Amino acid sequence: MKIPNLIENKLEFIKLAQSLKNKNKTINLGVTNLSFHRVTAALVTYILKEMGFEVNRTFALHEENFERLKNKKIDMISSAWIPSSHGVYKKNVEEAFPLIELGLHYEPYALWGVPSYVPKEEVSEISDLLKINVIDKMNNKIQGIGLGAGITRFSIKMMDEYSLKSAGYEFFTGTQDECIKAFEEAVKKKEWVIVPLWQPQYLHHTYKIRELSDPKGLLGIIDRAVLLCNKSHTESLFDENQIRILDKIILNNEIISELDYYHSVEGLSEDESIQKWIEKI
């Protein structure tokens, strides 16, 4: 059976999924509790339900989800970032049992950015933050997200490696909402501000955010966001063609940012966001 990628032909892909109906099986899907992860997981859930599965979605932060996968409380994680951001967590699970990666939901990467009105000739790379005139103008508070996120780990290391702490900068962990609120409030005041962010994320649709170069390469590489599954559970839950369907859930950063925008800005639920995108043929 020839199976197209999801983004190549949505209707044909969904019809093929529907033709592989399988009843009375429940999938426990772990989801990182951030908006873009939630909408991506909603799309995975949509496809699983079209194949006749019941789906139990549960939400936790990054590291906790991998612990739950290791403890077999969930069968799979939607959109694990491999190999950089979540690679260390994946390796820990693989000490207990083998995993398999399916699909390619998007290609994420971490970044530090500033609003586009911050002059490029004054701030173009991380080390520029140490210039006296930049220290005077830049908000010294850098609001990040949760401690287990790759961008948070990278940012904490950057604070030391680029001597930003000694220059007076402070990095704070928090929620995604706190990170976005700090950035938006600074932009309203036209302040110079640093946002530790990632792609895909809906803020890139709303604001022009210029990425700072990272000569020391501390922000990691471009990852693959995949469906990360307990290998033995997958082989018992799905037949060969169903696994091929899951492996063909291939999307990109633009689609996930679009779904995130529907959810985070337009106020649709995760599932309503997916329905809107599915119907946009």
PDB file of C-alpha atoms in Angstrom:
ATOM      1  CA  MET A   1       0.000   0.000   0.000  1.00  0.00           C
ATOM      2  CA  LYS A   2       1.381   3.383  -1.049  1.00  0.00           C
ATOM      3  CA  ILE A   3       0.964   5.994   1.694  1.00  0.00           C
ATOM      4  CA  PRO A   4       1.569   9.695   0.962  1.00  0.00           C
ATOM      5  CA  ASN A   5       2.987  12.101   3.513  1.00  0.00           C
ATOM      6  CA  LEU A   6       0.252  13.859   5.475  1.00  0.00           C
ATOM      7  CA  ILE A   7       1.112  17.265   4.006  1.00  0.00           C
ATOM      8  CA  GLU A   8       1.195  15.884   0.451  1.00  0.00           C
ATOM      9  CA  ASN A   9      -2.458  14.847   0.443  1.00  0.00           C
ATOM     10  CA  LYS A  10      -4.489  15.306   3.614  1.00  0.00           C
ATOM     11  CA  LEU A  11      -7.715  13.770   2.278  1.00  0.00           C
ATOM     12  CA  GLU A  12      -6.076  10.644   0.844  1.00  0.00           C
ATOM     13  CA  PHE A  13      -4.003  10.221   4.016  1.00  0.00           C
ATOM     14  CA  ILE A  14      -7.082  10.407   6.248  1.00  0.00           C
ATOM     15  CA  LYS A  15      -9.024   7.988   4.022  1.00  0.00           C
ATOM     16  CA  LEU A  16      -6.167   5.490   4.242  1.00  0.00           C
ATOM     17  CA  ALA A  17      -6.112   5.872   8.028  1.00  0.00           C
ATOM     18  CA  GLN A  18      -9.875   5.253   8.163  1.00  0.00           C
ATOM     19  CA  SER A  19      -9.439   2.095   6.055  1.00  0.00           C
ATOM     20  CA  LEU A  20      -7.205   0.607   8.769  1.00  0.00           C
ATOM     21  CA  LYS A  21      -9.797   0.671  11.550  1.00  0.00           C
ATOM     22  CA  ASN A  22      -8.881  -1.237  14.683  1.00  0.00           C
ATOM     23  CA  LYS A  23     -11.190  -1.276  17.674  1.00  0.00           C
ATOM     24  CA  ASN A  24     -10.915  -1.852  21.413  1.00  0.00           C
ATOM     25  CA  LYS A  25      -7.359  -0.626  21.823  1.00  0.00           C
ATOM     26  CA  THR A  26      -6.344   2.403  23.851  1.00  0.00           C
ATOM     27  CA  ILE A  27      -3.202   4.439  23.275  1.00  0.00           C
ATOM     28  CA  ASN A  28      -1.686   6.338  26.190  1.00  0.00           C
ATOM     29  CA  LEU A  29      -0.102   9.379  24.589  1.00  0.00           C
ATOM     30  CA  GLY A  30       2.256  11.601  26.581  1.00  0.00           C
ATOM     31  CA  VAL A  31       2.251  15.269  25.656  1.00  0.00           C
ATOM     32  CA  THR A  32       4.609  18.026  26.754  1.00  0.00           C
ATOM     33  CA  ASN A  33       2.404  20.673  28.318  1.00  0.00           C
ATOM     34  CA  LEU A  34       3.192  23.554  25.956  1.00  0.00           C
ATOM     35  CA  SER A  35       0.805  24.918  23.352  1.00  0.00           C
ATOM     36  CA  PHE A  36       2.659  23.821  20.196  1.00  0.00           C
ATOM     37  CA  HIS A  37       3.197  20.336  21.634  1.00  0.00           C
ATOM     38  CA  ARG A  38      -0.502  20.148  22.534  1.00  0.00           C
ATOM     39  CA  VAL A  39      -1.682  21.018  18.998  1.00  0.00           C
ATOM     40  CA  THR A  40       0.778  18.575  17.424  1.00  0.00           C
ATOM     41  CA  ALA A  41      -0.443  15.856  19.784  1.00  0.00           C
ATOM     42  CA  ALA A  42      -4.030  16.733  18.848  1.00  0.00           C
ATOM     43  CA  LEU A  43      -3.182  16.013  15.214  1.00  0.00           C
ATOM     44  CA  VAL A  44      -1.574  12.673  16.135  1.00  0.00           C
ATOM     45  CA  THR A  45      -4.679  11.926  18.201  1.00  0.00           C
ATOM     46  CA  TYR A  46      -6.926  12.767  15.242  1.00  0.00           C
ATOM     47  CA  ILE A  47      -5.094  10.243  13.037  1.00  0.00           C
ATOM     48  CA  LEU A  48      -5.127   7.569  15.752  1.00  0.00           C
ATOM     49  CA  LYS A  49      -8.877   8.023  16.234  1.00  0.00           C
ATOM     50  CA  GLU A  50      -9.447   7.791  12.480  1.00  0.00           C
ATOM     51  CA  MET A  51      -7.767   4.365  12.750  1.00  0.00           C
ATOM     52  CA  GLY A  52     -10.286   3.449  15.449  1.00  0.00           C
ATOM     53  CA  PHE A  53      -8.124   3.778  18.565  1.00  0.00           C
ATOM     54  CA  GLU A  54      -9.146   5.334  21.836  1.00  0.00           C
ATOM     55  CA  VAL A  55      -6.550   7.901  22.884  1.00  0.00           C
ATOM     56  CA  ASN A  56      -5.782   8.899  26.442  1.00  0.00           C
ATOM     57  CA  ARG A  57      -3.769  12.138  26.291  1.00  0.00           C
ATOM     58  CA  THR A  58      -1.915  13.135  29.441  1.00  0.00           C
ATOM     59  CA  PHE A  59       0.223  16.224  29.911  1.00  0.00           C
ATOM     60  CA  ALA A  60       3.459  16.843  31.775  1.00  0.00           C
ATOM     61  CA  LEU A  61       6.687  18.761  31.356  1.00  0.00           C
ATOM     62  CA  HIS A  62       9.527  17.413  29.246  1.00  0.00           C
ATOM     63  CA  GLU A  63      11.611  15.285  31.614  1.00  0.00           C
ATOM     64  CA  GLU A  64       8.574  13.953  33.491  1.00  0.00           C
ATOM     65  CA  ASN A  65       7.090  12.613  30.240  1.00  0.00           C
ATOM     66  CA  PHE A  66      10.214  10.569  29.584  1.00  0.00           C
ATOM     67  CA  GLU A  67      10.082   9.206  33.136  1.00  0.00           C
ATOM     68  CA  ARG A  68       6.456   8.200  32.498  1.00  0.00           C
ATOM     69  CA  LEU A  69       7.512   6.503  29.248  1.00  0.00           C
ATOM     70  CA  LYS A  70      10.251   4.645  31.133  1.00  0.00           C
ATOM     71  CA  ASN A  71       7.751   3.593  33.828  1.00  0.00           C
ATOM     72  CA  LYS A  72       5.369   2.390  31.070  1.00  0.00           C
ATOM     73  CA  LYS A  73       2.610   4.762  32.172  1.00  0.00           C
ATOM     74  CA  ILE A  74       2.429   5.995  28.572  1.00  0.00           C
ATOM     75  CA  ASP A  75       3.052   4.172  25.266  1.00  0.00           C
ATOM     76  CA  MET A  76       4.520   7.065  23.323  1.00  0.00           C
ATOM     77  CA  ILE A  77       5.517  10.741  23.453  1.00  0.00           C
ATOM     78  CA  SER A  78       4.261  13.128  20.821  1.00  0.00           C
ATOM     79  CA  SER A  79       7.028  15.265  19.296  1.00  0.00           C
ATOM     80  CA  ALA A  80      10.139  14.337  21.235  1.00  0.00           C
ATOM     81  CA  TRP A  81      13.014  16.586  20.132  1.00  0.00           C
ATOM     82  CA  ILE A  82      15.816  14.300  18.970  1.00  0.00           C
ATOM     83  CA  PRO A  83      18.805  14.203  19.155  1.00  0.00           C
ATOM     84  CA  SER A  84      19.713  17.443  20.932  1.00  0.00           C
ATOM     85  CA  SER A  85      17.043  18.819  23.276  1.00  0.00           C
ATOM     86  CA  HIS A  86      15.565  15.556  24.583  1.00  0.00           C
ATOM     87  CA  GLY A  87      18.369  13.187  23.614  1.00  0.00           C
ATOM     88  CA  VAL A  88      19.611  12.842  27.175  1.00  0.00           C
ATOM     89  CA  TYR A  89      16.120  11.844  28.350  1.00  0.00           C
ATOM     90  CA  LYS A  90      15.725   9.359  25.475  1.00  0.00           C
ATOM     91  CA  LYS A  91      19.044   7.714  26.364  1.00  0.00           C
ATOM     92  CA  ASN A  92      17.836   7.236  29.937  1.00  0.00           C
ATOM     93  CA  VAL A  93      14.683   5.426  28.741  1.00  0.00           C
ATOM     94  CA  GLU A  94      16.697   3.267  26.338  1.00  0.00           C
ATOM     95  CA  GLU A  95      18.628   1.900  29.310  1.00  0.00           C
ATOM     96  CA  ALA A  96      15.354   0.130  30.197  1.00  0.00           C
ATOM     97  CA  PHE A  97      13.977  -0.887  26.768  1.00  0.00           C
ATOM     98  CA  PRO A  98      14.259  -0.048  23.044  1.00  0.00           C
ATOM     99  CA  LEU A  99      12.402   2.869  21.473  1.00  0.00           C
ATOM    100  CA  ILE A 100      11.433   3.625  17.892  1.00  0.00           C
ATOM    101  CA  GLU A 101      10.962   6.998  16.198  1.00  0.00           C
ATOM    102  CA  LEU A 102       8.052   7.533  13.807  1.00  0.00           C
ATOM    103  CA  GLY A 103       7.208  10.466  11.535  1.00  0.00           C
ATOM    104  CA  LEU A 104       8.689  13.945  11.372  1.00  0.00           C
ATOM    105  CA  HIS A 105       6.334  16.507  12.881  1.00  0.00           C
ATOM    106  CA  TYR A 106       8.657  19.492  12.404  1.00  0.00           C
ATOM    107  CA  GLU A 107      12.317  20.465  12.713  1.00  0.00           C
ATOM    108  CA  PRO A 108      12.704  22.541  15.866  1.00  0.00           C
ATOM    109  CA  TYR A 109      15.597  24.535  17.116  1.00  0.00           C
ATOM    110  CA  ALA A 110      16.304  26.764  20.093  1.00  0.00           C
ATOM    111  CA  LEU A 111      17.234  30.416  19.737  1.00  0.00           C
ATOM    112  CA  TRP A 112      17.832  33.644  21.573  1.00  0.00           C
ATOM    113  CA  GLY A 113      16.122  36.546  19.843  1.00  0.00           C
ATOM    114  CA  VAL A 114      15.530  40.274  20.163  1.00  0.00           C
ATOM    115  CA  PRO A 115      12.767  42.437  18.675  1.00  0.00           C
ATOM    116  CA  SER A 116      13.664  43.589  15.162  1.00  0.00           C
ATOM    117  CA  TYR A 117      13.814  47.230  16.322  1.00  0.00           C
ATOM    118  CA  VAL A 118      16.998  46.458  18.275  1.00  0.00           C
ATOM    119  CA  PRO A 119      19.671  47.617  15.771  1.00  0.00           C
ATOM    120  CA  LYS A 120      21.527  44.725  14.167  1.00  0.00           C
ATOM    121  CA  GLU A 121      24.743  46.751  14.028  1.00  0.00           C
ATOM    122  CA  GLU A 122      24.651  46.952  17.855  1.00  0.00           C
ATOM    123  CA  VAL A 123      23.391  43.444  18.697  1.00  0.00           C
ATOM    124  CA  SER A 124      23.882  40.604  16.234  1.00  0.00           C
ATOM    125  CA  GLU A 125      25.451  37.860  18.361  1.00  0.00           C
ATOM    126  CA  ILE A 126      25.332  36.765  21.995  1.00  0.00           C
ATOM    127  CA  SER A 127      28.693  38.319  22.902  1.00  0.00           C
ATOM    128  CA  ASP A 128      27.361  41.734  21.798  1.00  0.00           C
ATOM    129  CA  LEU A 129      25.256  41.670  24.973  1.00  0.00           C
ATOM    130  CA  LEU A 130      28.480  42.426  26.871  1.00  0.00           C
ATOM    131  CA  LYS A 131      29.036  45.787  25.163  1.00  0.00           C
ATOM    132  CA  ILE A 132      28.732  48.663  27.644  1.00  0.00           C
ATOM    133  CA  ASN A 133      26.214  50.574  25.503  1.00  0.00           C
ATOM    134  CA  VAL A 134      24.117  47.399  25.079  1.00  0.00           C
ATOM    135  CA  ILE A 135      24.167  46.597  28.804  1.00  0.00           C
ATOM    136  CA  ASP A 136      22.872  50.114  29.445  1.00  0.00           C
ATOM    137  CA  LYS A 137      19.923  49.684  27.038  1.00  0.00           C
ATOM    138  CA  MET A 138      19.022  45.976  27.313  1.00  0.00           C
ATOM    139  CA  ASN A 139      16.541  44.677  29.902  1.00  0.00           C
ATOM    140  CA  ASN A 140      18.811  42.568  32.118  1.00  0.00           C
ATOM    141  CA  LYS A 141      16.033  40.108  33.029  1.00  0.00           C
ATOM    142  CA  ILE A 142      15.751  37.118  30.666  1.00  0.00           C
ATOM    143  CA  GLN A 143      12.514  35.202  31.218  1.00  0.00           C
ATOM    144  CA  GLY A 144      12.635  31.564  30.154  1.00  0.00           C
ATOM    145  CA  ILE A 145      10.290  28.566  30.497  1.00  0.00           C
ATOM    146  CA  GLY A 146      10.437  25.316  32.502  1.00  0.00           C
ATOM    147  CA  LEU A 147      13.629  23.861  33.905  1.00  0.00           C
ATOM    148  CA  GLY A 148      13.414  20.631  31.883  1.00  0.00           C
ATOM    149  CA  ALA A 149      13.179  22.319  28.473  1.00  0.00           C
ATOM    150  CA  GLY A 150      16.184  22.183  26.167  1.00  0.00           C
ATOM    151  CA  ILE A 151      16.113  25.954  25.659  1.00  0.00           C
ATOM    152  CA  THR A 152      16.298  26.393  29.437  1.00  0.00           C
ATOM    153  CA  ARG A 153      19.279  24.066  29.842  1.00  0.00           C
ATOM    154  CA  PHE A 154      21.046  25.769  26.955  1.00  0.00           C
ATOM    155  CA  SER A 155      20.251  29.242  28.307  1.00  0.00           C
ATOM    156  CA  ILE A 156      21.582  28.475  31.790  1.00  0.00           C
ATOM    157  CA  LYS A 157      24.847  27.291  30.248  1.00  0.00           C
ATOM    158  CA  MET A 158      25.017  30.378  28.038  1.00  0.00           C
ATOM    159  CA  MET A 159      24.740  32.622  31.079  1.00  0.00           C
ATOM    160  CA  ASP A 160      28.029  31.155  32.339  1.00  0.00           C
ATOM    161  CA  GLU A 161      29.880  30.527  29.086  1.00  0.00           C
ATOM    162  CA  TYR A 162      29.259  34.044  27.734  1.00  0.00           C
ATOM    163  CA  SER A 163      29.881  35.682  31.193  1.00  0.00           C
ATOM    164  CA  LEU A 164      26.414  37.215  31.100  1.00  0.00           C
ATOM    165  CA  LYS A 165      25.876  36.818  34.850  1.00  0.00           C
ATOM    166  CA  SER A 166      28.925  38.910  35.666  1.00  0.00           C
ATOM    167  CA  ALA A 167      27.610  41.570  33.265  1.00  0.00           C
ATOM    168  CA  GLY A 168      24.432  41.830  35.319  1.00  0.00           C
ATOM    169  CA  TYR A 169      22.017  39.682  33.317  1.00  0.00           C
ATOM    170  CA  GLU A 170      19.653  37.349  35.185  1.00  0.00           C
ATOM    171  CA  PHE A 171      17.908  34.279  33.759  1.00  0.00           C
ATOM    172  CA  PHE A 172      14.577  33.146  35.221  1.00  0.00           C
ATOM    173  CA  THR A 173      12.729  29.874  34.702  1.00  0.00           C
ATOM    174  CA  GLY A 174       8.932  29.956  34.522  1.00  0.00           C
ATOM    175  CA  THR A 175       5.987  29.033  32.362  1.00  0.00           C
ATOM    176  CA  GLN A 176       5.584  29.609  28.644  1.00  0.00           C
ATOM    177  CA  ASP A 177       2.942  32.237  29.468  1.00  0.00           C
ATOM    178  CA  GLU A 178       5.397  34.093  31.700  1.00  0.00           C
ATOM    179  CA  CYS A 179       8.030  34.016  28.961  1.00  0.00           C
ATOM    180  CA  ILE A 180       5.630  35.365  26.339  1.00  0.00           C
ATOM    181  CA  LYS A 181       4.135  37.970  28.686  1.00  0.00           C
ATOM    182  CA  ALA A 182       7.588  39.340  29.584  1.00  0.00           C
ATOM    183  CA  PHE A 183       8.452  39.672  25.895  1.00  0.00           C
ATOM    184  CA  GLU A 184       5.145  41.271  24.877  1.00  0.00           C
ATOM    185  CA  GLU A 185       5.192  43.774  27.740  1.00  0.00           C
ATOM    186  CA  ALA A 186       8.738  44.807  26.845  1.00  0.00           C
ATOM    187  CA  VAL A 187       7.794  45.224  23.182  1.00  0.00           C
ATOM    188  CA  LYS A 188       4.829  47.427  24.128  1.00  0.00           C
ATOM    189  CA  LYS A 189       7.332  49.763  25.800  1.00  0.00           C
ATOM    190  CA  LYS A 190       9.804  49.409  22.920  1.00  0.00           C
ATOM    191  CA  GLU A 191      12.351  48.063  25.409  1.00  0.00           C
ATOM    192  CA  TRP A 192      15.392  46.128  24.304  1.00  0.00           C
ATOM    193  CA  VAL A 193      14.737  42.611  25.497  1.00  0.00           C
ATOM    194  CA  ILE A 194      16.086  39.097  24.980  1.00  0.00           C
ATOM    195  CA  VAL A 195      13.666  36.203  24.500  1.00  0.00           C
ATOM    196  CA  PRO A 196      14.861  32.595  24.799  1.00  0.00           C
ATOM    197  CA  LEU A 197      12.583  30.941  22.272  1.00  0.00           C
ATOM    198  CA  TRP A 198      12.341  28.183  19.683  1.00  0.00           C
ATOM    199  CA  GLN A 199      10.892  27.307  16.305  1.00  0.00           C
ATOM    200  CA  PRO A 200       8.056  26.632  15.727  1.00  0.00           C
ATOM    201  CA  GLN A 201       6.217  29.081  18.009  1.00  0.00           C
ATOM    202  CA  TYR A 202       3.318  31.425  17.257  1.00  0.00           C
ATOM    203  CA  LEU A 203       5.177  34.553  18.445  1.00  0.00           C
ATOM    204  CA  HIS A 204       7.090  34.427  15.155  1.00  0.00           C
ATOM    205  CA  HIS A 205       3.769  35.054  13.362  1.00  0.00           C
ATOM    206  CA  THR A 206       2.932  38.065  15.495  1.00  0.00           C
ATOM    207  CA  TYR A 207       6.331  39.770  15.945  1.00  0.00           C
ATOM    208  CA  LYS A 208       9.501  40.187  13.968  1.00  0.00           C
ATOM    209  CA  ILE A 209      12.087  38.473  16.140  1.00  0.00           C
ATOM    210  CA  ARG A 210      15.695  38.582  15.014  1.00  0.00           C
ATOM    211  CA  GLU A 211      17.815  35.595  16.011  1.00  0.00           C
ATOM    212  CA  LEU A 212      21.207  36.263  17.611  1.00  0.00           C
ATOM    213  CA  SER A 213      24.109  34.166  16.387  1.00  0.00           C
ATOM    214  CA  ASP A 214      25.683  31.799  18.886  1.00  0.00           C
ATOM    215  CA  PRO A 215      29.376  31.394  17.956  1.00  0.00           C
ATOM    216  CA  LYS A 216      29.965  28.899  20.777  1.00  0.00           C
ATOM    217  CA  GLY A 217      27.178  26.631  19.506  1.00  0.00           C
ATOM    218  CA  LEU A 218      25.526  26.282  22.903  1.00  0.00           C
ATOM    219  CA  LEU A 219      21.961  26.355  21.585  1.00  0.00           C
ATOM    220  CA  GLY A 220      22.204  22.878  20.134  1.00  0.00           C
ATOM    221  CA  ILE A 221      21.365  21.821  16.615  1.00  0.00           C
ATOM    222  CA  ILE A 222      18.221  21.511  14.532  1.00  0.00           C
ATOM    223  CA  ASP A 223      16.305  18.604  16.016  1.00  0.00           C
ATOM    224  CA  ARG A 224      13.737  16.196  14.631  1.00  0.00           C
ATOM    225  CA  ALA A 225      10.356  16.272  16.381  1.00  0.00           C
ATOM    226  CA  VAL A 226       9.124  12.678  16.218  1.00  0.00           C
ATOM    227  CA  LEU A 227       6.617  10.289  17.715  1.00  0.00           C
ATOM    228  CA  LEU A 228       8.795   8.395  20.199  1.00  0.00           C
ATOM    229  CA  CYS A 229       7.377   4.979  21.040  1.00  0.00           C
ATOM    230  CA  ASN A 230       7.979   2.008  23.288  1.00  0.00           C
ATOM    231  CA  LYS A 231       9.010  -0.518  20.596  1.00  0.00           C
ATOM    232  CA  SER A 232       7.324  -3.567  22.105  1.00  0.00           C
ATOM    233  CA  HIS A 233       4.090  -1.667  22.858  1.00  0.00           C
ATOM    234  CA  THR A 234       4.018  -0.349  19.296  1.00  0.00           C
ATOM    235  CA  GLU A 235       4.413  -3.804  17.797  1.00  0.00           C
ATOM    236  CA  SER A 236       1.574  -5.154  19.952  1.00  0.00           C
ATOM    237  CA  LEU A 237      -0.796  -2.200  19.447  1.00  0.00           C
ATOM    238  CA  PHE A 238      -0.432  -1.615  15.699  1.00  0.00           C
ATOM    239  CA  ASP A 239      -0.225  -3.644  12.515  1.00  0.00           C
ATOM    240  CA  GLU A 240       2.420  -2.936   9.886  1.00  0.00           C
ATOM    241  CA  ASN A 241       0.306  -0.542   7.814  1.00  0.00           C
ATOM    242  CA  GLN A 242      -0.830   1.414  10.858  1.00  0.00           C
ATOM    243  CA  ILE A 243       2.819   1.899  11.834  1.00  0.00           C
ATOM    244  CA  ARG A 244       3.496   3.119   8.293  1.00  0.00           C
ATOM    245  CA  ILE A 245       0.656   5.654   8.665  1.00  0.00           C
ATOM    246  CA  LEU A 246       2.175   6.993  11.887  1.00  0.00           C
ATOM    247  CA  ASP A 247       5.562   7.167  10.171  1.00  0.00           C
ATOM    248  CA  LYS A 248       4.049   9.292   7.399  1.00  0.00           C
ATOM    249  CA  ILE A 249       2.811  12.025   9.749  1.00  0.00           C
ATOM    250  CA  ILE A 250       5.253  14.461   8.198  1.00  0.00           C
ATOM    251  CA  LEU A 251       4.621  18.165   8.733  1.00  0.00           C
ATOM    252  CA  ASN A 252       6.817  21.263   9.087  1.00  0.00           C
ATOM    253  CA  ASN A 253       7.513  24.301  11.278  1.00  0.00           C
ATOM    254  CA  GLU A 254       5.088  26.535   9.363  1.00  0.00           C
ATOM    255  CA  ILE A 255       2.132  24.189   9.850  1.00  0.00           C
ATOM    256  CA  ILE A 256       2.782  23.765  13.571  1.00  0.00           C
ATOM    257  CA  SER A 257       3.154  27.542  14.018  1.00  0.00           C
ATOM    258  CA  GLU A 258      -0.159  27.938  12.174  1.00  0.00           C
ATOM    259  CA  LEU A 259      -1.871  25.409  14.448  1.00  0.00           C
ATOM    260  CA  ASP A 260      -0.307  27.071  17.496  1.00  0.00           C
ATOM    261  CA  TYR A 261      -1.629  30.433  16.286  1.00  0.00           C
ATOM    262  CA  TYR A 262      -5.182  29.041  15.964  1.00  0.00           C
ATOM    263  CA  HIS A 263      -4.952  27.727  19.511  1.00  0.00           C
ATOM    264  CA  SER A 264      -2.968  30.404  21.343  1.00  0.00           C
ATOM    265  CA  VAL A 265      -4.133  33.558  19.565  1.00  0.00           C
ATOM    266  CA  GLU A 266      -7.559  32.736  18.072  1.00  0.00           C
ATOM    267  CA  GLY A 267      -8.565  30.784  21.173  1.00  0.00           C
ATOM    268  CA  LEU A 268      -9.607  27.516  19.511  1.00  0.00           C
ATOM    269  CA  SER A 269      -9.115  24.310  21.463  1.00  0.00           C
ATOM    270  CA  GLU A 270      -6.340  21.997  20.305  1.00  0.00           C
ATOM    271  CA  ASP A 271      -8.875  19.713  18.620  1.00  0.00           C
ATOM    272  CA  GLU A 272     -10.766  22.636  17.022  1.00  0.00           C
ATOM    273  CA  SER A 273      -7.434  23.904  15.647  1.00  0.00           C
ATOM    274  CA  ILE A 274      -6.824  20.551  13.992  1.00  0.00           C
ATOM    275  CA  GLN A 275     -10.342  20.456  12.562  1.00  0.00           C
ATOM    276  CA  LYS A 276      -9.852  23.939  11.059  1.00  0.00           C
ATOM    277  CA  TRP A 277      -6.586  22.867   9.457  1.00  0.00           C
ATOM    278  CA  ILE A 278      -8.017  19.571   8.177  1.00  0.00           C
ATOM    279  CA  GLU A 279     -10.929  21.396   6.545  1.00  0.00           C
ATOM    280  CA  LYS A 280      -8.577  23.912   4.933  1.00  0.00           C
ATOM    281  CA  ILE A 281      -8.131  21.874   1.764  1.00  0.00           C
TER     282      ILE A 281
END
